Coordinates of C-alpha atoms and ligand atoms in Angstrom, one line a residue:
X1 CA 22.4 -22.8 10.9
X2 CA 19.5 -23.8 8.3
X3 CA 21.1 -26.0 5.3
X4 CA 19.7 -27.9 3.1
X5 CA 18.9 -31.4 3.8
X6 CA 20.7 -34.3 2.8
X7 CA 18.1 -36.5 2.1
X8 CA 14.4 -34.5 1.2
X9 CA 11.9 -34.7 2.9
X10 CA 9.1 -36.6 2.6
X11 CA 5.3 -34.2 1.3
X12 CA 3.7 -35.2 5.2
X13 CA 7.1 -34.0 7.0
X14 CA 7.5 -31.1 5.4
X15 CA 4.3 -29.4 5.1
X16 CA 3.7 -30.3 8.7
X17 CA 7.0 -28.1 9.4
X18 CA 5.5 -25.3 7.2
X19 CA 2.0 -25.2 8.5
X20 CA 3.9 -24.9 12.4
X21 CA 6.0 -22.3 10.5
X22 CA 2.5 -20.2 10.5
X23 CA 1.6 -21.0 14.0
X24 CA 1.9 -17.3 15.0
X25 CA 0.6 -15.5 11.4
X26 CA -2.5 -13.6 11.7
X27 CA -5.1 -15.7 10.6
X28 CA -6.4 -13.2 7.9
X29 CA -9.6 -15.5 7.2
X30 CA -11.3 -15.1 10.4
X31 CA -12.5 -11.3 9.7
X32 CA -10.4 -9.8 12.5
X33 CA -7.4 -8.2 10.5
X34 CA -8.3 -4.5 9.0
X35 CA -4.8 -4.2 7.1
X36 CA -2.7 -6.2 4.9
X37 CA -5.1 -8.9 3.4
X38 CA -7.9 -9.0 1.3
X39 CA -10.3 -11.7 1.5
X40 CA -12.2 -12.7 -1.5
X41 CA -14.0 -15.7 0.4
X42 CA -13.1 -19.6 0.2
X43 CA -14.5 -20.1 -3.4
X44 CA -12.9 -17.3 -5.7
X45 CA -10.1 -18.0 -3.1
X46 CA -9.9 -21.7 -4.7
X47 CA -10.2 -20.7 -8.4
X48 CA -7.4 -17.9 -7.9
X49 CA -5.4 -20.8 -6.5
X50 CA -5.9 -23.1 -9.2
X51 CA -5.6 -21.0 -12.2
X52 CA -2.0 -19.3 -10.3
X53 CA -0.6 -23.0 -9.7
X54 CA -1.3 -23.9 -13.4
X55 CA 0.4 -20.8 -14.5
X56 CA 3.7 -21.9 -11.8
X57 CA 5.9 -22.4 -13.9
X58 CA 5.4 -20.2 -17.0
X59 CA 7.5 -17.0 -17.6
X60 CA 5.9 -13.6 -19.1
X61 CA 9.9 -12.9 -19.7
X62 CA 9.2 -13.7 -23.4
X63 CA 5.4 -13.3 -24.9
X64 CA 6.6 -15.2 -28.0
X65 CA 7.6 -18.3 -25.7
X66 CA 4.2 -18.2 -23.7
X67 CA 1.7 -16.1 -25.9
X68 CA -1.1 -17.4 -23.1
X69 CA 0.4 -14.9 -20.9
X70 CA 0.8 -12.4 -22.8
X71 CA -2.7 -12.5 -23.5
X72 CA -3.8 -12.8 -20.3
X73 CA -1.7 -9.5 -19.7
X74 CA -3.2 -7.7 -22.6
X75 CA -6.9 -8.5 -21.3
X76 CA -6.3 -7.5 -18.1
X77 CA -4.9 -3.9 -19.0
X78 CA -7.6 -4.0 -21.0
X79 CA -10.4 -4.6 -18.1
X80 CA -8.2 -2.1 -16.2
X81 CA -8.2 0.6 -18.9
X82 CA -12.2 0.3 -19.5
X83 CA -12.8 0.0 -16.0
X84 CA -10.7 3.5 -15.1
X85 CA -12.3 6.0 -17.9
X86 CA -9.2 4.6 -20.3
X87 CA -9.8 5.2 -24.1
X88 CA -9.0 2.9 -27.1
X89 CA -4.9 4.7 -26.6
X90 CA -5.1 3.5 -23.1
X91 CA -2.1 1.2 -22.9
X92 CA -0.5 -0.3 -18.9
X93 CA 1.6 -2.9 -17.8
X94 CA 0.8 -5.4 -15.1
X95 CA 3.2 -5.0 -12.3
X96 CA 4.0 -6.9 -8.9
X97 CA 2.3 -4.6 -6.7
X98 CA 1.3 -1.0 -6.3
X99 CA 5.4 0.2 -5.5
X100 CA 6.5 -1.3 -8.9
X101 CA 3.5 0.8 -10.8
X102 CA 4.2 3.6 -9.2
X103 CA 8.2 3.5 -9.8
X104 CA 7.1 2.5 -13.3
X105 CA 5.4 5.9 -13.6
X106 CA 7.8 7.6 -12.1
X107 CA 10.5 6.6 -14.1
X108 CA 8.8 6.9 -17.4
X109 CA 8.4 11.0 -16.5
X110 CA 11.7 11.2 -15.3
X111 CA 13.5 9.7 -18.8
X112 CA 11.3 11.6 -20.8
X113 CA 11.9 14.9 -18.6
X114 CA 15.6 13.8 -19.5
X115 CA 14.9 13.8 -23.3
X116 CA 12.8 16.5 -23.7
X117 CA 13.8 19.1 -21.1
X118 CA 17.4 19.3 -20.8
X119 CA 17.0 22.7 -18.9
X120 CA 15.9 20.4 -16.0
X121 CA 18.8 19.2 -14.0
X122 CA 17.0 18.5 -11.2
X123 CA 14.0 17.2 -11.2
X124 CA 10.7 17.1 -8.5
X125 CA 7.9 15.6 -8.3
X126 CA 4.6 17.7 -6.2
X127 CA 2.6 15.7 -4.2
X128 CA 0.5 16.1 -0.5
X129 CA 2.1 14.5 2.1
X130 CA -0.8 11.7 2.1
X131 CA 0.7 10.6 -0.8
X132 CA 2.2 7.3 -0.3
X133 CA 5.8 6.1 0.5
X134 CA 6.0 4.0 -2.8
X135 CA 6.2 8.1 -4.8
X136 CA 9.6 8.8 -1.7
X137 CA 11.2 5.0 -2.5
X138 CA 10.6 6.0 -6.1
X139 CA 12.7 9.3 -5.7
X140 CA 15.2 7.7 -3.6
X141 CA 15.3 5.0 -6.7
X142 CA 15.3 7.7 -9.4
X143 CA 17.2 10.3 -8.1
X144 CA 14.3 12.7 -7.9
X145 CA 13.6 15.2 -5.5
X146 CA 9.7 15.7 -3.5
X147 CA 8.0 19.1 -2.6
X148 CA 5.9 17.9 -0.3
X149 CA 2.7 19.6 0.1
X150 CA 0.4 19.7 3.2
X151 CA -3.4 18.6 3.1
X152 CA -6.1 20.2 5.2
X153 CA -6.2 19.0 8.6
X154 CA -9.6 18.7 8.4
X155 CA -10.9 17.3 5.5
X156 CA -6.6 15.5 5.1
X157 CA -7.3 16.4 1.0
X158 CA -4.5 18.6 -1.0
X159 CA -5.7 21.8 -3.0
X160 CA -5.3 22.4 -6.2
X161 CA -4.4 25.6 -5.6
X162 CA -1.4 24.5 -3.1
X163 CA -0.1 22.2 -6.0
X164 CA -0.1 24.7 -8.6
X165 CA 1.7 26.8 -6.2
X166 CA 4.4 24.1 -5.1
X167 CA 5.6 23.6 -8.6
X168 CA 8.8 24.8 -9.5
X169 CA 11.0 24.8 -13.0
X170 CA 12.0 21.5 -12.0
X171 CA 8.9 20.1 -11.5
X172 CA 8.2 16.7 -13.9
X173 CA 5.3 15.2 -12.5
X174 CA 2.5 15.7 -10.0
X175 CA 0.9 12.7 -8.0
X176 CA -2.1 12.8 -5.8
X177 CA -4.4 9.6 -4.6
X178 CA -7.7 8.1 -5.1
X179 CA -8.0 7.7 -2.2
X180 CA -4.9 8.4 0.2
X181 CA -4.2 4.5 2.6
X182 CA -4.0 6.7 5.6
X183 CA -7.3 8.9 5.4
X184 CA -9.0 7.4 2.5
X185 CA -9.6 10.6 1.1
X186 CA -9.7 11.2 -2.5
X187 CA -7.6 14.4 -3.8
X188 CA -9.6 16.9 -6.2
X189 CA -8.1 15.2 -9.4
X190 CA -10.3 17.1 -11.4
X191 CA -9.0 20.2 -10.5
X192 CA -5.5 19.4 -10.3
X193 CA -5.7 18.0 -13.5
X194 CA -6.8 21.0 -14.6
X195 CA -3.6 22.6 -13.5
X196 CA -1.4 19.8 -14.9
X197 CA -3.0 20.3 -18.6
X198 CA -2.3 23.8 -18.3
X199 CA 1.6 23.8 -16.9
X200 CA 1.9 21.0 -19.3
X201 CA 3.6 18.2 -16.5
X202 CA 2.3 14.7 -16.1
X203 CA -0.1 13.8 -13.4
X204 CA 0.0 10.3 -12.1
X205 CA -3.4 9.5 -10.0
X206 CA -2.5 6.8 -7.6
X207 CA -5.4 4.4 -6.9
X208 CA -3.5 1.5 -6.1
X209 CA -6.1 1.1 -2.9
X210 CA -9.6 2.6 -4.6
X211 CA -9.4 2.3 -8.1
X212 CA -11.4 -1.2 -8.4
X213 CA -13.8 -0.1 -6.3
X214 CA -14.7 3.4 -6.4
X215 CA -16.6 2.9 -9.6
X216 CA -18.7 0.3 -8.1
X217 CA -19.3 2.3 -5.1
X218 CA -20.6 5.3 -8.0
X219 CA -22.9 2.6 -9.1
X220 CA -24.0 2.2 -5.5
X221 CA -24.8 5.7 -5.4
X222 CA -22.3 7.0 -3.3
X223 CA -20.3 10.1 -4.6
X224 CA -17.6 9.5 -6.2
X225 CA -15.7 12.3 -8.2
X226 CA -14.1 12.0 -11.1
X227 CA -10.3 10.4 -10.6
X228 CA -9.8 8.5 -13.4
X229 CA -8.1 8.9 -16.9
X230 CA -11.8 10.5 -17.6
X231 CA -10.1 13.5 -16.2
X232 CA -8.2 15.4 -18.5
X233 CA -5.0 16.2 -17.8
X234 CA -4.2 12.7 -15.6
X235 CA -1.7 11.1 -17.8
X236 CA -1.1 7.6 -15.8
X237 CA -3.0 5.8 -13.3
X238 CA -2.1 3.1 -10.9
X239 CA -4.5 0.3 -9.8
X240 CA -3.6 -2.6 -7.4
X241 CA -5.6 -5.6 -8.0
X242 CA -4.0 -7.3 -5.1
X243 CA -6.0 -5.2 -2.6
X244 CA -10.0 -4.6 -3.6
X245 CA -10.1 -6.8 -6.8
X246 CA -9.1 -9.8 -4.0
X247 CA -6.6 -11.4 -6.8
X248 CA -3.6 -13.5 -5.1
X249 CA -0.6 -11.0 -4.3
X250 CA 2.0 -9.9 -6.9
X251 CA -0.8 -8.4 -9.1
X252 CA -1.3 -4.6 -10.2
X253 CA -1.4 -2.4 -13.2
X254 CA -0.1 0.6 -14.0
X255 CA -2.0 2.7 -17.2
X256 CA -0.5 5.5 -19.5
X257 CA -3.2 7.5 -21.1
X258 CA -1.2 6.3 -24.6
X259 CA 1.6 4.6 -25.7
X260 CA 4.3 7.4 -26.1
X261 CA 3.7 8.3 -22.7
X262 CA 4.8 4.5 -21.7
X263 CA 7.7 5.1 -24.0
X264 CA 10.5 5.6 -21.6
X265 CA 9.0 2.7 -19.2
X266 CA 10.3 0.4 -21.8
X267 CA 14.0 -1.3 -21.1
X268 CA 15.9 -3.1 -23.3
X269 CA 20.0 -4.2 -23.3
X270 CA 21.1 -6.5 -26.1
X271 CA 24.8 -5.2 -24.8
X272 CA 25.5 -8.7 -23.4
X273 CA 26.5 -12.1 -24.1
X274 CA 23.0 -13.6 -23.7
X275 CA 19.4 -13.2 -25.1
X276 CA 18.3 -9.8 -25.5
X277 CA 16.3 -8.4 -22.2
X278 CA 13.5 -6.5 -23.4
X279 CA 11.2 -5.4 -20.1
X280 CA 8.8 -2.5 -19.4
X281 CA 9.0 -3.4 -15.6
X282 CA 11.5 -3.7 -12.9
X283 CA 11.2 -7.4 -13.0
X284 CA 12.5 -9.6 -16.1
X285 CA 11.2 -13.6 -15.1
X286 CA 8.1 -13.1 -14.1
X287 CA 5.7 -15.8 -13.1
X288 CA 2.6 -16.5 -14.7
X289 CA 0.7 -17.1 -11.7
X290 CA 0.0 -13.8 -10.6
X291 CA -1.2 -12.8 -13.6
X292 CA -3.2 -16.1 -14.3
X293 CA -4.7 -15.8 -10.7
X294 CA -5.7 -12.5 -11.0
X295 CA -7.3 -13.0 -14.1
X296 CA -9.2 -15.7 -12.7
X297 CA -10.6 -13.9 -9.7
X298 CA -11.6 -11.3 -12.1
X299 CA -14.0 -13.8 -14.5
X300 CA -14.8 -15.9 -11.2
X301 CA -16.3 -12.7 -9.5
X302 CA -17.2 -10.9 -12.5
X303 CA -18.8 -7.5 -12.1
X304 CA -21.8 -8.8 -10.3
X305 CA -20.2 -10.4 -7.8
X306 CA -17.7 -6.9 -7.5
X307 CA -20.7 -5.2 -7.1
X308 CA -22.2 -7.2 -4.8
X309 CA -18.7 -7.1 -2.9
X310 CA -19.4 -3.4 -2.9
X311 CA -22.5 -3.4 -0.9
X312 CA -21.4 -5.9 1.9
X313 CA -18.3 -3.4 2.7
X314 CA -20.5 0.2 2.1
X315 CA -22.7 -1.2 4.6
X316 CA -20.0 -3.0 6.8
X317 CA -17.9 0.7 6.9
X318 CA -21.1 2.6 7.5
X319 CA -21.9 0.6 10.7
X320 CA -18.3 0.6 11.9
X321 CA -17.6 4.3 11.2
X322 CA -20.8 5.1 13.1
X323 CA -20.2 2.9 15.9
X324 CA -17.1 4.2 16.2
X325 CA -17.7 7.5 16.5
X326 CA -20.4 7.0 19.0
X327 CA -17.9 5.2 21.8
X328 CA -16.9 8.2 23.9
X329 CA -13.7 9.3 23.4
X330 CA -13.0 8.2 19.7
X331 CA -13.6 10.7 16.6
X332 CA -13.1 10.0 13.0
X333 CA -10.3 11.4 11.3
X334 CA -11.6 12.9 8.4
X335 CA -14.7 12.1 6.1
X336 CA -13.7 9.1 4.2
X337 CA -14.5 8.6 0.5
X338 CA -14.0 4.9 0.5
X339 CA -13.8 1.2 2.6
X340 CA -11.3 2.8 5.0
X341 CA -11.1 5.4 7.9
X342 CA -8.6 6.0 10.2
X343 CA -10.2 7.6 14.3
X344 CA -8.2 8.9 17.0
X345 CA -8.4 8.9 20.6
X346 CA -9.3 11.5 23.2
X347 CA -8.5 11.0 26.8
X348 CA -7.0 7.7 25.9
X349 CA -3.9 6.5 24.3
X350 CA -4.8 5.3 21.0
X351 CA -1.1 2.8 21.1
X352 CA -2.8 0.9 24.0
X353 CA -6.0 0.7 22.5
X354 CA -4.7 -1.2 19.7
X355 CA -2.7 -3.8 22.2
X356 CA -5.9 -4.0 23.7
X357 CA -7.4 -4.9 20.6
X358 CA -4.4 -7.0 19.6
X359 CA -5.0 -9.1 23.0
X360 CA -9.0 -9.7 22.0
X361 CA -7.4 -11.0 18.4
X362 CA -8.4 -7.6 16.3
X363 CA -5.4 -6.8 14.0
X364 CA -5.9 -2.4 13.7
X365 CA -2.9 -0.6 12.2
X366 CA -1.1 2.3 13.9
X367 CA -0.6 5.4 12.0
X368 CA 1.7 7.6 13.2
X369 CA 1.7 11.1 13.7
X370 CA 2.9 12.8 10.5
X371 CA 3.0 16.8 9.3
X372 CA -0.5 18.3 9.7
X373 CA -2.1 14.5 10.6
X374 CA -1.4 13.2 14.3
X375 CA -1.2 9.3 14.8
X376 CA -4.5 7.3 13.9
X377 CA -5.9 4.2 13.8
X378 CA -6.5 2.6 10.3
X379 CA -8.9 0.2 9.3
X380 CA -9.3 -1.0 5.8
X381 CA -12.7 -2.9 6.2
X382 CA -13.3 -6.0 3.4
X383 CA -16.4 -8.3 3.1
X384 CA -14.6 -10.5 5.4
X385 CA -15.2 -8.0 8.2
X386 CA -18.8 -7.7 8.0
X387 CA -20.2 -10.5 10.1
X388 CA -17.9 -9.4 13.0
X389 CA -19.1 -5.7 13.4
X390 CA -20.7 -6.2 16.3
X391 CA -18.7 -8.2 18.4
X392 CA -15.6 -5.4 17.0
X393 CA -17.3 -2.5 18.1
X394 CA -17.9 -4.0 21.4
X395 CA -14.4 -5.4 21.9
X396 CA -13.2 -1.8 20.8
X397 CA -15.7 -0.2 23.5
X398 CA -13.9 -2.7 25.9
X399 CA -10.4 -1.9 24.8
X400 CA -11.2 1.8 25.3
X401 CA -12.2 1.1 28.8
X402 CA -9.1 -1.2 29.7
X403 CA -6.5 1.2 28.3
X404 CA -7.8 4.0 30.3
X405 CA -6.7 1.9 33.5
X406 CA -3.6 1.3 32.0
X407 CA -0.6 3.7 33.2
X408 CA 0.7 6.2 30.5
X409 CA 3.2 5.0 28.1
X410 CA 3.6 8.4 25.9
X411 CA 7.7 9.7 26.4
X412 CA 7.8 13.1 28.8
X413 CA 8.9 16.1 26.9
X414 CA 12.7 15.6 27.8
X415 CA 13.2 12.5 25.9
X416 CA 11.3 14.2 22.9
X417 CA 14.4 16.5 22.9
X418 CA 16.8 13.8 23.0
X419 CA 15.0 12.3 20.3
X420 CA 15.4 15.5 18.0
X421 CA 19.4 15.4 19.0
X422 CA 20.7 12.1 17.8
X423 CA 21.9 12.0 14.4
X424 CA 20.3 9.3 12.6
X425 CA 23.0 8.6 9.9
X426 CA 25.3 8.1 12.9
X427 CA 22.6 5.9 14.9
X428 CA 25.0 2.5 16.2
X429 CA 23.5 -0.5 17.6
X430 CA 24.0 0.6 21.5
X431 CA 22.5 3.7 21.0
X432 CA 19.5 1.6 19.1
X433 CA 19.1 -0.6 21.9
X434 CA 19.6 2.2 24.4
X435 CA 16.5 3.3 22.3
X436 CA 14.7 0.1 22.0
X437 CA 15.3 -0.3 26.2
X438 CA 13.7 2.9 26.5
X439 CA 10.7 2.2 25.2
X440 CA 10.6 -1.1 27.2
X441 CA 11.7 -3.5 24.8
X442 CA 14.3 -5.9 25.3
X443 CA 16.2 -7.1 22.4
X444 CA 14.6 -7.5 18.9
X445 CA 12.3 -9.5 20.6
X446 CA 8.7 -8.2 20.1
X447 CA 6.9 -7.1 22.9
X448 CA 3.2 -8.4 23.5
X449 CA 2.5 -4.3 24.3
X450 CA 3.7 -1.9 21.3
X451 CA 2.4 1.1 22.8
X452 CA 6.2 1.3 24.0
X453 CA 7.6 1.1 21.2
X454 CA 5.0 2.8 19.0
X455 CA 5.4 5.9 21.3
X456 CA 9.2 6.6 21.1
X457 CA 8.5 6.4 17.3
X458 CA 5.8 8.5 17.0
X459 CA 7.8 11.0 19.3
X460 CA 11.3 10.7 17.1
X461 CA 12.1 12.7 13.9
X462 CA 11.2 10.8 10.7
X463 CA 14.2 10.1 9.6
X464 CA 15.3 8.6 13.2
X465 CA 12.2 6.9 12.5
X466 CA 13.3 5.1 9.3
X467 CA 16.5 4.8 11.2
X468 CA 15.4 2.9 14.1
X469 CA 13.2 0.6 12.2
X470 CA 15.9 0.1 9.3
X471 CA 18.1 -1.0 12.5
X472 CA 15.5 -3.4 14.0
X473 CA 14.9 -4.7 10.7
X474 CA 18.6 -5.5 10.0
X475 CA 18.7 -7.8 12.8
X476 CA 15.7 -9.8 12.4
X477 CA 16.8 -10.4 8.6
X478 CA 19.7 -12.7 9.9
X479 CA 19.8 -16.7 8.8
X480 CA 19.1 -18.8 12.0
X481 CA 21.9 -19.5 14.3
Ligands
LIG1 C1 -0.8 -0.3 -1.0 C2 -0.6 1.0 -1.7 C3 0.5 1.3 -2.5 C4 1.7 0.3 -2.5 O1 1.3 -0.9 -3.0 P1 2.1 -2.3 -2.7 O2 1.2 -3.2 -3.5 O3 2.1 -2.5 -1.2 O4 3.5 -2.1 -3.3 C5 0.6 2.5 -3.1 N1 -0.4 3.4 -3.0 C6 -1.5 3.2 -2.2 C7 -2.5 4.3 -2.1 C8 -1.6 2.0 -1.5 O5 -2.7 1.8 -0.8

């Protein structure tokens, strides 16, 4: 059992015990990870850690106790308003990450469907299925429904016209992406904008992954449509400054076009015995070092050093997208409108690529196969990624060639079908490791080969799926013995 211990320890003992702790993270500073981390390099690195550790201990709970953060704040939404097409109305709240922005918006269409439109009694929200899971946790959280709507599997972008047609006399809000995380594909705001002025129902653009960059990369001359709160009829907009903006994590905003459209985010409950909580996010105490260390990497860098950002990951996308698509075998996705891509695999199973890739210390994210998109590769490429194009792309050409020797690991049709049988509500933990043993693994322990265990879920139901990892998760969440 961990306790605590009865003497502390000393600075030396214990920060040797959490540096071993780490032993086995991926080391996201080396430029071999293409998911999860965003590297702003060593020196805006050190100033975002100074200016969060000097913030530590400050709350943004009460602006009137700490008015530094509350300025901070204010600026920042303000940076983030300018920068996304935002007028002098534009107001937004700094969130803890891209979920927390979205659920904000979500939550401030649902109360003021509640208010407004009593003939609604139960309310959707439209959205392609690239949309991300943050809009589904959001309607699990809110009590909303999704119509899902299904994107070209060519391009993987939504019509307008399918939107428009999805919505129903239920319908309080409409979401699409600037760019999607699985394709990097930017939805036609513009025109579905167009159809949200009209039907009169709020339009939430989620650019949690391209908002900070996108207008750089319009600067750089690529071609970038409108997505912003330019576009008429786009009434929030969610930016993540945690990803492309490189601040420390726990940092993102999320913009209402103007202030009575933020109206319902607002929370307040004086119906206690304590101060009065007055918050417009899920979160009450916050720290003042996210904020403080994401507005430190934004003067550090500045929009020079953005912009020069910008160039070193066009270019460092450009050469990987075309070296990729010139190994035999591997196609891209779709045509991506920003720093990621996802490619898939022809003749060769894509899960063993990426252990192949995973054994020559590449990190490459498995997508799984989903409604009209079948399981990809994703790579999110940062600056931190550029030197190492060459020796990736000829790793990955290696990897390609070592996981067509290896001996198929995809699930025969007959287990598909057992798959589609089990109940998931009902799923127990022998049938879950009856599952897990199937695909090879034994125990919670993880495997040094996923394509197992990446198989069986790309072959099960979603909500087996969810099931299956909710179970796997539930036992690695468990205090030391
Ligand atoms: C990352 C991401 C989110 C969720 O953001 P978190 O910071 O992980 O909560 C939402 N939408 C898109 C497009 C994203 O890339």
């Amino acid at each position: 059992m961990a306790e605590i211990p009865a003497h502390g320890l000393g600075r030396a003992q214990l920060f040797e015990r959490l540096e071993a702790y780490r032993a086995r993270d991926l080391d996201w500073r080396d430029g071999r990870a293409f998911a999860y981390t965003y590297d702003p390099g060593e020196e805006a690195e050190a100033v975002a850690k100074e200016a969060y550790v000097r913030f530590l201990g400050e709350n943004a709970l009460d602006p009137t106790v700490f008015p530094s953060l509350l300025q901070l704040e204010n600026e920042i939404v303000g940076m983030a308003a300018r920068h996304l097409g935002g007028g002098p109305e534009t107001v937004g709240s700094f969130t803890s990450g891209g979920t927390e922005s979205i659920l904000m918006a979500v939550l401030a269409a649902r109360d003021a469907a509640r208010r407004e439109r009593p003939d609604i009694t139960r309310p959707n929200m439209v959205l392609p299925e690239t949309c991300h899971a943050a809009h589904y946790k959001a309607a699990h959280y809110f009590d909303l429904e999704i119509v899902q709507v299904p994107v070209d599997p060519a391009t993987c972008r939504v019509s307008a016209a399918a939107m428009d047609a999805a919505i129903t006399d239920q319908t309080i809000l409409l979401a699409a992406s600037a760019p999607s995380y699985a394709y990097g594909v930017i939805d036609p705001i513009e025109a579905i904008g167009a159809v949200a002025a009209r039907r009169g129902i709020r339009f939430h653009v989620d650019a949690c992954m391209g908002g900070f960059l996108l207008p750089y990369f319009k600067r750089l001359g690529r071609d970038v449509p409108p997505f912003d709160l330019s576009v008429p009829g786009v009434t929030s907009i969610s930016m993540d400054f945690h990803k492309y903006a490189f601040a420390p994590k726990g940092a993102s905003v999320v913009l209402h076009r103007d202030a009575s459209l933020r109206a319902d985010q607002w929370y307040a409950c004086s119906n206690w015995a304590g101060y009065t909580v007055v918050n417009q996010t899920a979160q009450s105490t916050r720290g003042g070092g996210p904020l403080a260390g994401c507005w430190a990497v934004l003067q550090h860098l500045g929009d020079e050093g953005y912009l020069n950002i910008s160039r070193i990951i066009l270019d460092a996308t450009a050469r990987l997208a075309a070296g990729i698509a010139a190994i035999d075998g591997l196609t891209l996705a779709a045509p991506s409108d920003f720093c990621l891509f996802s490619f898939r695999c022809e003749g060769v199973d894509l899960f063993h690529v990426i252990d192949e890739m995973r054994l020559r210390d590449w990190y490459i994210q498995p997508q799984l196969g989903f409604g009209s998109c079948p399981a990809a590769i994703h790579l999110s490429v940062g600056p931190g990624n550029a030197a190492g194009v060459p020796a990736f792309l000829a790793d990955l050409r290696e990897a390609v060639a070592a996981a067509a020797e290896l001996p198929d690991a995809s699930l025969p049709s007959e287990i598909h079908e057992q798959l589609a049988a089990i109940d998931p509500r009902a799923l127990d933990r022998d049938q879950f490791l009856r599952l897990l043993a199937m695909a090879g693994v034994d125990g919670v322990a993880l495997p040094e080969r996923m394509a197992g265990i990446n198989h069986l879920l790309d072959a099960a139901p979603v909500a087996l799926r969810e099931a299956v990892l909710i179970a796997f998760l539930n036992e690695l969440y468990r205090p030391p013995a």
